[in-house]
Short mmCIF file of C-alpha atoms in Angstrom, two decimals:
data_model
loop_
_atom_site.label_atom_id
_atom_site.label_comp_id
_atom_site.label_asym_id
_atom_site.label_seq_id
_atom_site.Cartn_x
_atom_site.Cartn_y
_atom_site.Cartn_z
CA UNK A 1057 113.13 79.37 0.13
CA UNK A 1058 113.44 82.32 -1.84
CA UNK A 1059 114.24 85.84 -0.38
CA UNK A 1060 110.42 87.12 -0.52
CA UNK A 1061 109.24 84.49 1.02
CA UNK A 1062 111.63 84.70 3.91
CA UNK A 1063 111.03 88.28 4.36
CA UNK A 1064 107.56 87.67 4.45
CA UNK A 1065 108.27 85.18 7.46
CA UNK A 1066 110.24 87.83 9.13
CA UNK A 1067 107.49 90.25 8.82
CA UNK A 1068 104.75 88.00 10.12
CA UNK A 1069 107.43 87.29 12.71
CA UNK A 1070 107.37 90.60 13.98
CA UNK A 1071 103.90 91.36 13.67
CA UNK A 1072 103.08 88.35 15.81
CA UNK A 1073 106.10 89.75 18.50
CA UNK A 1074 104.08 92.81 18.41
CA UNK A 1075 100.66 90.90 19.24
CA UNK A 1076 102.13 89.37 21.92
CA UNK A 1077 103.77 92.41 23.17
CA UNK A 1078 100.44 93.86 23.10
CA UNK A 1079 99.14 91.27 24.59
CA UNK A 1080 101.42 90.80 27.51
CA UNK A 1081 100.55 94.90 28.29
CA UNK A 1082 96.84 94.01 28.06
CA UNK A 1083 97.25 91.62 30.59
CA UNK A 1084 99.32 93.42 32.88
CA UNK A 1085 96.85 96.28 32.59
CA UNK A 1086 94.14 93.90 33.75
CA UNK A 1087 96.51 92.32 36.31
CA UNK A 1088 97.12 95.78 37.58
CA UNK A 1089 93.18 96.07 37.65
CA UNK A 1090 92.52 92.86 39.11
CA UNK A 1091 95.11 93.92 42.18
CA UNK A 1092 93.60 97.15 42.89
CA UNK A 1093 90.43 96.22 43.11
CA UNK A 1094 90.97 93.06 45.46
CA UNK A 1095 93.43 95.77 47.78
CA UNK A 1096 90.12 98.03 47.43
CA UNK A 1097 87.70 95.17 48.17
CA UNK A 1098 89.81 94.15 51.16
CA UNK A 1099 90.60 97.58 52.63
CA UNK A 1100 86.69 98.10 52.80
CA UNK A 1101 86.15 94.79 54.34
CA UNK A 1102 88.64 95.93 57.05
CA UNK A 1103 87.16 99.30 57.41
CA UNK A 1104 83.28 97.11 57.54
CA UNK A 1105 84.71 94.64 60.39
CA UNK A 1106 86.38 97.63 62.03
CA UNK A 1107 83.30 99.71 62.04
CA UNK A 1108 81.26 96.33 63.17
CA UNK A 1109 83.68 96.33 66.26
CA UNK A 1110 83.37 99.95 67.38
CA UNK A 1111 79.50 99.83 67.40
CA UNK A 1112 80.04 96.79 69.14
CA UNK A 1113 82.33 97.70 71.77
CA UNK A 1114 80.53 101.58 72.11
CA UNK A 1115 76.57 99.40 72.58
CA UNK A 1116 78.67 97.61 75.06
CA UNK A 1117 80.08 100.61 76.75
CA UNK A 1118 76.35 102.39 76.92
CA UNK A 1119 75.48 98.65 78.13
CA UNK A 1120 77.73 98.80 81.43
CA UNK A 1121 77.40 102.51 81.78
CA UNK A 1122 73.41 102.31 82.10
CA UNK A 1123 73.88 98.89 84.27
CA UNK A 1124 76.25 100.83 86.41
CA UNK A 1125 73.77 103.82 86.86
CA UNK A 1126 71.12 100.96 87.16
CA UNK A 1127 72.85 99.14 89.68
CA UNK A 1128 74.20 102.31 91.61
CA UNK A 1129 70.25 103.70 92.04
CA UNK A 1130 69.17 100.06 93.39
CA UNK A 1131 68.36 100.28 97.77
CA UNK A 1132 70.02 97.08 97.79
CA UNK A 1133 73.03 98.07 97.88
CA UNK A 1134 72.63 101.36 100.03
CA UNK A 1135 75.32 101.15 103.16
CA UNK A 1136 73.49 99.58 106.53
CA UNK A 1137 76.91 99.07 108.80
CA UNK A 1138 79.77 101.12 108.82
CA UNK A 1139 82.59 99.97 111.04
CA UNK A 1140 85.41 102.22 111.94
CA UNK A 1141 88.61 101.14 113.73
CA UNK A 1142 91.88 102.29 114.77
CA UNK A 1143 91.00 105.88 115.31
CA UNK A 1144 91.56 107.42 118.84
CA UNK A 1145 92.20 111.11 118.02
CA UNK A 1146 89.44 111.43 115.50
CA UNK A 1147 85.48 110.30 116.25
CA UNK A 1148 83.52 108.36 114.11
CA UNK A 1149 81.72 111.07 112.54
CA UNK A 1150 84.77 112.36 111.55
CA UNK A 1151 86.08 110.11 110.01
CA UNK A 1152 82.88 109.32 108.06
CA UNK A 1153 82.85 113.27 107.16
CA UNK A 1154 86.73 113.17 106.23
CA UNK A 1155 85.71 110.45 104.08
CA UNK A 1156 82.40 111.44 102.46
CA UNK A 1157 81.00 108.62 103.24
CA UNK A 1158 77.66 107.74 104.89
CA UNK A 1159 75.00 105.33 106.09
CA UNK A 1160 71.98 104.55 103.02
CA UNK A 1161 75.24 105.98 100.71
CA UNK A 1162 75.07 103.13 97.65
CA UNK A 1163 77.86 101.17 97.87
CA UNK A 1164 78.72 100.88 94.36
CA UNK A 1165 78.91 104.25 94.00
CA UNK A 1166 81.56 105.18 96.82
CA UNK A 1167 85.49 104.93 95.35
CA UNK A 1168 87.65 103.17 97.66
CA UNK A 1169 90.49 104.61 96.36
CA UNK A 1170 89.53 108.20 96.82
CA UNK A 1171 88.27 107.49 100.28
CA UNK A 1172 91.61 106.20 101.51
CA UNK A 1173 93.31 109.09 99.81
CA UNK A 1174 90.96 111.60 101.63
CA UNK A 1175 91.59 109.55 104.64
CA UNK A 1176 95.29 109.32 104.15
CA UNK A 1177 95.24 113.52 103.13
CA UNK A 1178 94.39 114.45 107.00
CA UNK A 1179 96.87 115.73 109.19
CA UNK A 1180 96.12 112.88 111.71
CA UNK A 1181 95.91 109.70 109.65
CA UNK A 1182 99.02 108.33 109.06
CA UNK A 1183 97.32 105.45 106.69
CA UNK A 1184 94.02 104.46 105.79
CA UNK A 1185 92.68 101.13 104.29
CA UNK A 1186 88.78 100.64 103.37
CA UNK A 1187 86.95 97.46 102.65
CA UNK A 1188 83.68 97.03 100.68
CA UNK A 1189 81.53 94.22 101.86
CA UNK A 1190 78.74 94.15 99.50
CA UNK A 1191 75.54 94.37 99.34
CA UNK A 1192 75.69 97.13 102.43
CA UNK A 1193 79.03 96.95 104.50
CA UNK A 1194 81.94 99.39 104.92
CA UNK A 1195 85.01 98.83 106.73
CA UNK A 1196 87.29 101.30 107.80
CA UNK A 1197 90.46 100.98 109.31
CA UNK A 1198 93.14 103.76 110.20
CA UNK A 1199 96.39 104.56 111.72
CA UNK A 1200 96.82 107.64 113.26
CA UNK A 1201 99.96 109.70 114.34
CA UNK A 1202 100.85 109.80 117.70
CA UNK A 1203 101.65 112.88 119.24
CA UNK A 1204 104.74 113.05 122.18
CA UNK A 1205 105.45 116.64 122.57
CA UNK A 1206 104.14 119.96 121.98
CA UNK A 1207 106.50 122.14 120.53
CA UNK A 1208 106.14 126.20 119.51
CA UNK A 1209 106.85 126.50 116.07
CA UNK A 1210 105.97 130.10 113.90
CA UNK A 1211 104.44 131.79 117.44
CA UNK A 1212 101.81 128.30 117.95
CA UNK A 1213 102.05 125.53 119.70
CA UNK A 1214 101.68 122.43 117.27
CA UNK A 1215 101.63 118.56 118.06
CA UNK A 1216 104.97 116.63 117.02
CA UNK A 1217 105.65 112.82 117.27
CA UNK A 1218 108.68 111.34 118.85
CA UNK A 1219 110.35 111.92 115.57
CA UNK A 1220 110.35 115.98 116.24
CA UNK A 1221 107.94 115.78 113.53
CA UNK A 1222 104.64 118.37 113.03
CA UNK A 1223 101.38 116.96 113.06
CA UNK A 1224 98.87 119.51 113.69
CA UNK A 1225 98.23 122.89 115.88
CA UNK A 1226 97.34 122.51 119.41
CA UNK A 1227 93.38 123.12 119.53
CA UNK A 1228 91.66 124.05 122.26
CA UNK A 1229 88.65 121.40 121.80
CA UNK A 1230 90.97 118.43 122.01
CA UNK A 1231 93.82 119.65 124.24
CA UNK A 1232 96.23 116.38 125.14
CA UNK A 1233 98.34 117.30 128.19
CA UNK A 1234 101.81 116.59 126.60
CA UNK A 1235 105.80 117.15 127.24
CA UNK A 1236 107.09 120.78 125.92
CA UNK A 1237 109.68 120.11 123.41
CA UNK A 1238 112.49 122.59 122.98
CA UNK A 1239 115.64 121.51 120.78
CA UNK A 1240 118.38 124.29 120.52
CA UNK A 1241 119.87 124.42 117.10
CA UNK A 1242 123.20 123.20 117.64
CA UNK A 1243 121.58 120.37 119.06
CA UNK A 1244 119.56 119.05 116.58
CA UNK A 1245 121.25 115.85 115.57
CA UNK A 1246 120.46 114.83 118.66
CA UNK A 1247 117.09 114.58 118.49
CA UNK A 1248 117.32 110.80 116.84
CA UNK A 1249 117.80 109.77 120.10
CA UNK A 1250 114.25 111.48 121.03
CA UNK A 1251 112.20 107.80 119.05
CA UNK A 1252 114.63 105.33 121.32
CA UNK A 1253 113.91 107.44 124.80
CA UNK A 1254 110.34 107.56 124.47
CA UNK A 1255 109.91 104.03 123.35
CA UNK A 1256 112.30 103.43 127.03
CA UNK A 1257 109.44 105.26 129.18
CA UNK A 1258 106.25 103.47 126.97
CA UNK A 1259 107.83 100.30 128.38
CA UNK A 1260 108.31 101.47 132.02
CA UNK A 1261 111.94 100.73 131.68
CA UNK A 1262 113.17 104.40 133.37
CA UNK A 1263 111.95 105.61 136.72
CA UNK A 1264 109.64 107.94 135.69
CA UNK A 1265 106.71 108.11 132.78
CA UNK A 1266 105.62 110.59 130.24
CA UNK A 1267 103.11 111.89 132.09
CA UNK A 1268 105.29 113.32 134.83
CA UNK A 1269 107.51 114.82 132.83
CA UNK A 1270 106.48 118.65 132.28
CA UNK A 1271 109.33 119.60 129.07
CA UNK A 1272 112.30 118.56 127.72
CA UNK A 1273 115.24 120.56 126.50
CA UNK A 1274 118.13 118.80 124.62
CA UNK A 1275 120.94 121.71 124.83
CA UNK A 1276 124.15 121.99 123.09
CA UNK A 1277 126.79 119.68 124.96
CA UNK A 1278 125.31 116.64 124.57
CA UNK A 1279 122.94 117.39 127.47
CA UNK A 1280 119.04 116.54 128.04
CA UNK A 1281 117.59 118.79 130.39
CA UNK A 1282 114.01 117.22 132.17
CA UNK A 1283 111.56 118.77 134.56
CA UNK A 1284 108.69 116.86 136.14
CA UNK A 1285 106.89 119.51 137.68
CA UNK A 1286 104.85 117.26 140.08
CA UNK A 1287 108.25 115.95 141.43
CA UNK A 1288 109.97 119.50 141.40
CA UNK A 1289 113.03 117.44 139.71
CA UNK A 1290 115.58 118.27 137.55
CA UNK A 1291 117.09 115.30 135.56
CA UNK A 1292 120.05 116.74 133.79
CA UNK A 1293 121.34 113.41 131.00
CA UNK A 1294 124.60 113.32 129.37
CA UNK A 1295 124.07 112.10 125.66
CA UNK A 1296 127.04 110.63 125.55
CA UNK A 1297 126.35 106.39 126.22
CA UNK A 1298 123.05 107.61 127.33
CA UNK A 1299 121.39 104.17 127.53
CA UNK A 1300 124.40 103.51 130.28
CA UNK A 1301 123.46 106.88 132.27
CA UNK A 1302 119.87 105.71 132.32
CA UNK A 1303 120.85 102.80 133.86
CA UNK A 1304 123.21 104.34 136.57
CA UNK A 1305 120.32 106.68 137.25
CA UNK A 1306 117.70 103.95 137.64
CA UNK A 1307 119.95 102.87 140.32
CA UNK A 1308 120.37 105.82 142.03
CA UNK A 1309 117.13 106.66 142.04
CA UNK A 1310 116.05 103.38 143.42
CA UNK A 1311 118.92 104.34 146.33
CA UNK A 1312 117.04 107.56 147.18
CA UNK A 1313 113.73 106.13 147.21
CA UNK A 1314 114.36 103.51 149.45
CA UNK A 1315 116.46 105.32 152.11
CA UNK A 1316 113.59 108.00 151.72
CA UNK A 1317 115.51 110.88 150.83
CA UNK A 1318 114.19 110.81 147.67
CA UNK A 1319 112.08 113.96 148.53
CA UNK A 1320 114.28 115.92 149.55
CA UNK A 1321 115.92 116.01 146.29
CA UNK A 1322 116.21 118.44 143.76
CA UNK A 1323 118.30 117.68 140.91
CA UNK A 1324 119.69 114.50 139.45
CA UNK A 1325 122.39 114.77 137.06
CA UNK A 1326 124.61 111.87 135.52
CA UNK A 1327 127.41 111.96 133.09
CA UNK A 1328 130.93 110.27 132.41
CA UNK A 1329 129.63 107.56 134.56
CA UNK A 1330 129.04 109.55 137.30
CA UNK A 1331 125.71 110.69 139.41
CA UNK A 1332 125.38 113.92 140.82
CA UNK A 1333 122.36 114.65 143.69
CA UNK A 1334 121.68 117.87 144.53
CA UNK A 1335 119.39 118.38 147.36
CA UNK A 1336 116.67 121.23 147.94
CA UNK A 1337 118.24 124.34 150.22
CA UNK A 1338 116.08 124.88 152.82
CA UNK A 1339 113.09 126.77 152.50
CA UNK A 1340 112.57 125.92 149.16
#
């Protein structure tokens, strides 16, 4: 082959590199294109289907909300029987008022939830539960706090359970004759003891019941100090083993009763074992 014609190869060699380099660009240009417009094609099929399900899912949410309005409007659910149970402080209609709730109320429409909150939210509800017995029955159940004592606290008299804890102020309306509570302040970790005792006299295991006893004072020196007013009797208790100087006073007691002297006596006091009886002086 001679030299021109092996340039000449050369050249058409490189001109036909340079076709297929232009070429290979033309088809990654239309690759590029190809790929865009598929990425495009399936972004807006996303943003389509995406769309689709939001006016889906808001007709469904204007469905329930007119079925609910629907459904709360219908007499056949409006409330025929409300039962109410477990409340002694607190009357039926106060407990309906507390709750908001009433009879020919729809059903549907009342929120259990917030009704045993409002429930729960009063000073003399300790816990509330309410059942929904479609189409038109309520029940209501409550616990309520039992007051023990009346104690003074910021110049009023307010309820307290056998805890020492507040529950509400004493109101004239529904006055409950109960013990006066005093606790002196070095004496106030004794007052755990206060739950025990008064579970003792609910089960008629002491001599004497709540309802004689007129106030209690639990005084620094692990002493109780008791006054039944009916009885005109002091019953001064040692906190120390005080379930055992119960039990020595139950006996004593018992003594004096049955050998009748029991009236002639003033104050009981017990203590390191012990029993102490002091009698009335005379003329007193």
């Amino acid at each position: 082959m001679s030299v021109a014609g092996l340039n000449k190869s050369r050249l058409n060699l490189a001109k036909s590199g340079k076709k297929r380099t232009g070429r290979n660009k033309a088809k990654k240009r239309k690759d590029s294109s190809q790929s865009f417009s598929q990425t495009l094609g399936m972004l807006l099929r996303k943003l389509c289907i995406s769309g689709a399900c939001l006016l889906v899912l808001a007709i469904v949410g204007i469905g329930c909300l007119a079925g609910y309005r629907w459904a709360t409007a219908l007499p056949y659910f409006a409330l025929q029987d409300i039962k109410v149970s477990g409340n002694h402080r607190l009357s039926y209609g106060e407990i309906l008022s507390i709750a908001e709730v009433s009879l020919n109320k729809n059903s549907l429409a009342v929120n259990i939830s917030e009704v045993e909150n409002k429930l729960s939210d009063n000073q003399w509800v300790k816990s509330a539960a309410v059942r929904r017995q479609l189409p038109g029955k309520m029940q209501i159940q409550v616990r309520e706090k039992k007051p023990r004592f009346m104690v003074r606290h910021n110049d009023a008299l307010y309820y307290c359970d056998s805890n020492g804890e507040l529950i509400a102020p004493v109101a004239p309306g529904k006055f409950s004759s109960l013990p006066f509570l005093n606790i002196e302040s070095e004496a106030m970790d004794k007052a755990a003891i206060l739950p025990e005792f008064m579970n003792m006299l609910s089960k008629r295991e002491l001599p004497f019941d709540p309802g004689q006893i007129a106030w209690i004072d639990i005084k620094g020196g692990n002493r109780m100090e008791i006054f039944m007013d009916r009885l005109g009797l002091t019953v001064l208790l040692g906190l120390d083993n005080w379930q055992e100087q119960l039990s020595h006073l139950n006996t004593v007691w018992n003594d004096l009763k049955n050998r009748g002297e029991f009236r002639n006596v003033a104050v009981i006091s017990t203590g390191k074992n012990r029993v102490w009886v002091e009698k009335r002086s005379s003329g007193k």
